[in-house]
Short mmCIF file of C-alpha atoms in Angstrom, two decimals:
data_model
loop_
_atom_site.label_atom_id
_atom_site.label_comp_id
_atom_site.label_asym_id
_atom_site.label_seq_id
_atom_site.Cartn_x
_atom_site.Cartn_y
_atom_site.Cartn_z
CA MET A 1176 -18.05 43.84 -59.62
CA ARG A 1177 -15.66 43.92 -57.07
CA TYR A 1178 -16.34 43.71 -52.73
CA LYS A 1179 -13.88 44.70 -50.13
CA TYR A 1180 -13.56 43.63 -46.41
CA LYS A 1181 -11.06 44.99 -44.07
CA VAL A 1182 -10.40 41.94 -41.11
CA GLY A 1183 -8.63 42.08 -37.92
CA CYS A 1184 -6.46 39.05 -37.31
CA SER A 1185 -8.73 37.45 -35.12
CA LEU A 1186 -10.20 33.81 -35.57
CA GLU A 1187 -13.44 34.98 -33.83
CA ASN A 1188 -13.52 37.43 -37.33
CA LEU A 1189 -14.02 34.12 -39.68
CA GLN A 1190 -17.66 33.90 -38.99
CA GLY A 1191 -17.53 37.83 -40.19
CA VAL A 1192 -15.29 36.73 -43.40
CA ARG A 1193 -17.58 33.59 -43.98
CA ASP A 1194 -20.91 35.73 -43.72
CA PHE A 1195 -19.05 38.65 -45.91
CA ILE A 1196 -18.12 36.13 -49.21
CA ARG A 1197 -21.47 34.50 -48.95
CA THR A 1198 -23.19 37.88 -48.95
CA SER A 1199 -21.16 38.52 -52.06
CA LEU A 1200 -21.48 35.56 -54.17
CA LYS A 1201 -25.39 34.93 -53.54
CA ASN A 1202 -26.54 37.21 -56.37
CA HIS A 1203 -24.53 36.01 -59.19
CA GLY A 1204 -26.50 32.82 -59.87
CA ILE A 1205 -23.19 30.61 -58.29
CA SER A 1206 -24.71 27.28 -56.63
CA GLU A 1207 -25.24 26.56 -52.69
CA LEU A 1208 -22.36 23.78 -53.70
CA GLU A 1209 -19.95 26.06 -55.35
CA ILE A 1210 -20.08 28.87 -52.83
CA SER A 1211 -20.16 26.46 -50.08
CA GLU A 1212 -16.52 25.14 -51.34
CA MET A 1213 -14.98 28.94 -51.46
CA VAL A 1214 -16.12 29.77 -47.88
CA LEU A 1215 -14.34 26.86 -47.02
CA ALA A 1216 -11.46 27.36 -48.90
CA LEU A 1217 -11.05 31.01 -48.15
CA ASP A 1218 -12.17 30.45 -44.56
CA GLU A 1219 -8.79 28.16 -44.50
CA MET A 1220 -6.90 30.43 -46.12
CA CYS A 1221 -7.95 33.31 -43.99
CA SER A 1222 -7.60 31.54 -40.70
CA ASN A 1223 -3.88 30.47 -41.79
CA LEU A 1224 -3.15 34.05 -42.03
CA MET A 1225 -4.71 34.98 -38.79
CA ILE A 1226 -2.78 32.22 -37.10
CA HIS A 1227 0.84 31.77 -38.98
CA ALA A 1228 1.29 35.53 -39.89
CA HIS A 1229 0.03 37.59 -37.36
CA ASP A 1230 0.21 35.97 -34.82
CA CYS A 1231 -4.02 35.98 -33.78
CA ASN A 1232 -3.30 39.57 -33.24
CA PRO A 1233 -6.82 41.66 -34.18
CA ALA A 1234 -4.92 45.12 -34.40
CA GLU A 1235 -3.33 43.60 -37.77
CA LEU A 1236 -5.19 43.47 -40.75
CA PHE A 1237 -5.97 42.34 -44.16
CA ASP A 1238 -8.21 42.79 -47.12
CA LEU A 1239 -10.03 40.19 -48.28
CA GLU A 1240 -11.40 41.41 -52.15
CA ILE A 1241 -13.53 39.77 -54.36
CA VAL A 1242 -14.34 40.55 -58.05
CA ILE A 1243 -17.20 38.66 -59.81
CA ASP A 1244 -17.57 39.67 -63.44
CA LYS A 1245 -19.86 37.76 -65.74
CA ASN A 1246 -18.41 34.46 -67.40
CA LYS A 1247 -15.35 35.10 -65.82
CA PRO A 1248 -13.88 33.04 -63.17
CA VAL A 1249 -14.25 34.58 -59.65
CA VAL A 1250 -11.19 36.26 -58.83
CA PHE A 1251 -10.37 36.05 -54.43
CA GLU A 1252 -7.36 38.59 -53.41
CA ILE A 1253 -6.09 38.43 -49.69
CA ILE A 1254 -3.94 41.66 -49.05
CA ASP A 1255 -1.69 42.11 -45.89
CA GLU A 1256 1.57 42.95 -44.70
CA GLY A 1257 2.49 39.66 -42.52
CA ASN A 1258 5.04 37.17 -43.13
CA ILE A 1259 4.11 35.48 -46.78
CA PHE A 1260 3.27 31.53 -46.34
CA ASP A 1261 3.48 30.43 -49.72
CA ILE A 1262 1.46 27.10 -49.91
CA ASN A 1263 2.94 26.14 -54.00
CA GLN A 1264 5.84 26.37 -52.13
CA PHE A 1265 4.79 23.77 -49.22
CA SER A 1266 5.68 20.04 -49.45
CA GLU A 1267 2.17 18.13 -48.29
CA PRO A 1268 2.58 15.68 -46.40
CA SER A 1269 1.08 12.16 -48.03
CA MET A 1270 -2.06 11.08 -46.62
CA ASP A 1271 -0.46 7.86 -45.61
CA ASN A 1272 1.61 9.94 -43.38
CA LEU A 1273 -1.04 12.07 -41.97
CA ILE A 1274 -2.93 9.05 -40.81
CA HIS A 1275 -0.02 6.97 -39.71
CA GLU A 1276 1.37 9.91 -37.05
CA LYS A 1277 -2.40 10.87 -36.98
CA ARG A 1278 -1.60 14.10 -37.20
CA LYS A 1279 -4.20 16.96 -36.53
CA GLY A 1280 -3.41 19.58 -39.59
CA GLY A 1281 -2.33 19.45 -43.15
CA LEU A 1282 -5.10 19.03 -44.49
CA GLY A 1283 -6.38 22.41 -45.47
CA ILE A 1284 -3.75 23.31 -48.17
CA ARG A 1285 -4.24 19.86 -50.00
CA LEU A 1286 -8.62 21.15 -49.79
CA VAL A 1287 -7.48 24.64 -50.71
CA LYS A 1288 -5.60 23.42 -54.16
CA SER A 1289 -8.88 21.25 -54.54
CA ILE A 1290 -11.54 23.55 -54.18
CA MET A 1291 -9.69 26.52 -56.07
CA ASP A 1292 -8.62 26.64 -59.72
CA SER A 1293 -5.21 28.39 -58.84
CA VAL A 1294 -3.76 29.66 -56.09
CA GLU A 1295 -1.04 32.86 -57.02
CA TYR A 1296 1.60 34.77 -54.43
CA GLY A 1297 2.45 38.02 -55.43
CA LYS A 1298 3.96 41.50 -53.92
CA SER A 1299 2.01 44.65 -54.63
CA GLY A 1300 4.84 47.43 -52.85
CA ASN A 1301 5.54 46.27 -49.37
CA LYS A 1302 1.56 44.20 -49.55
CA ASN A 1303 1.61 40.33 -50.02
CA VAL A 1304 -0.99 39.28 -52.60
CA CYS A 1305 -2.72 35.94 -52.51
CA ARG A 1306 -5.10 35.67 -55.67
CA LEU A 1307 -7.07 32.31 -55.52
CA VAL A 1308 -9.26 31.72 -58.65
CA LYS A 1309 -12.76 29.71 -59.15
CA ARG A 1310 -14.41 28.74 -62.52
CA VAL A 1311 -17.69 28.86 -61.52
CA GLN A 1312 -20.69 27.61 -63.43
CA ALA A 1313 -23.95 30.29 -63.16
CA ASN A 1314 -27.37 29.13 -63.22
#
């Protein structure tokens, strides 16, 4: 099953993103804990995209697609035409540095990588595609 959602790049739209993910996943035998983890990871990725690639411009859009097939990992794709920011190329600050410097930020990437099984980036024509994959235990 494939679910699609088009989103304007305003942080006000994040609640709609979270609701879309929950609604799409809830009838597929996925635990509430796993759904909450995926919602958290996608919320972080979408907010970073809105802020860093689109300057929170609600006129700029991206697509969020979810593919759910029985006995296969859940696949999320974030598709846009903004500036690409590949978290796999980002050098994460150490926890000691974050604590010592009392920095806000820098934990989201660590969080996403700890929740998702893989995060990949690619191009499809003139579009950026961020693919996040999560293996789940169906009830």
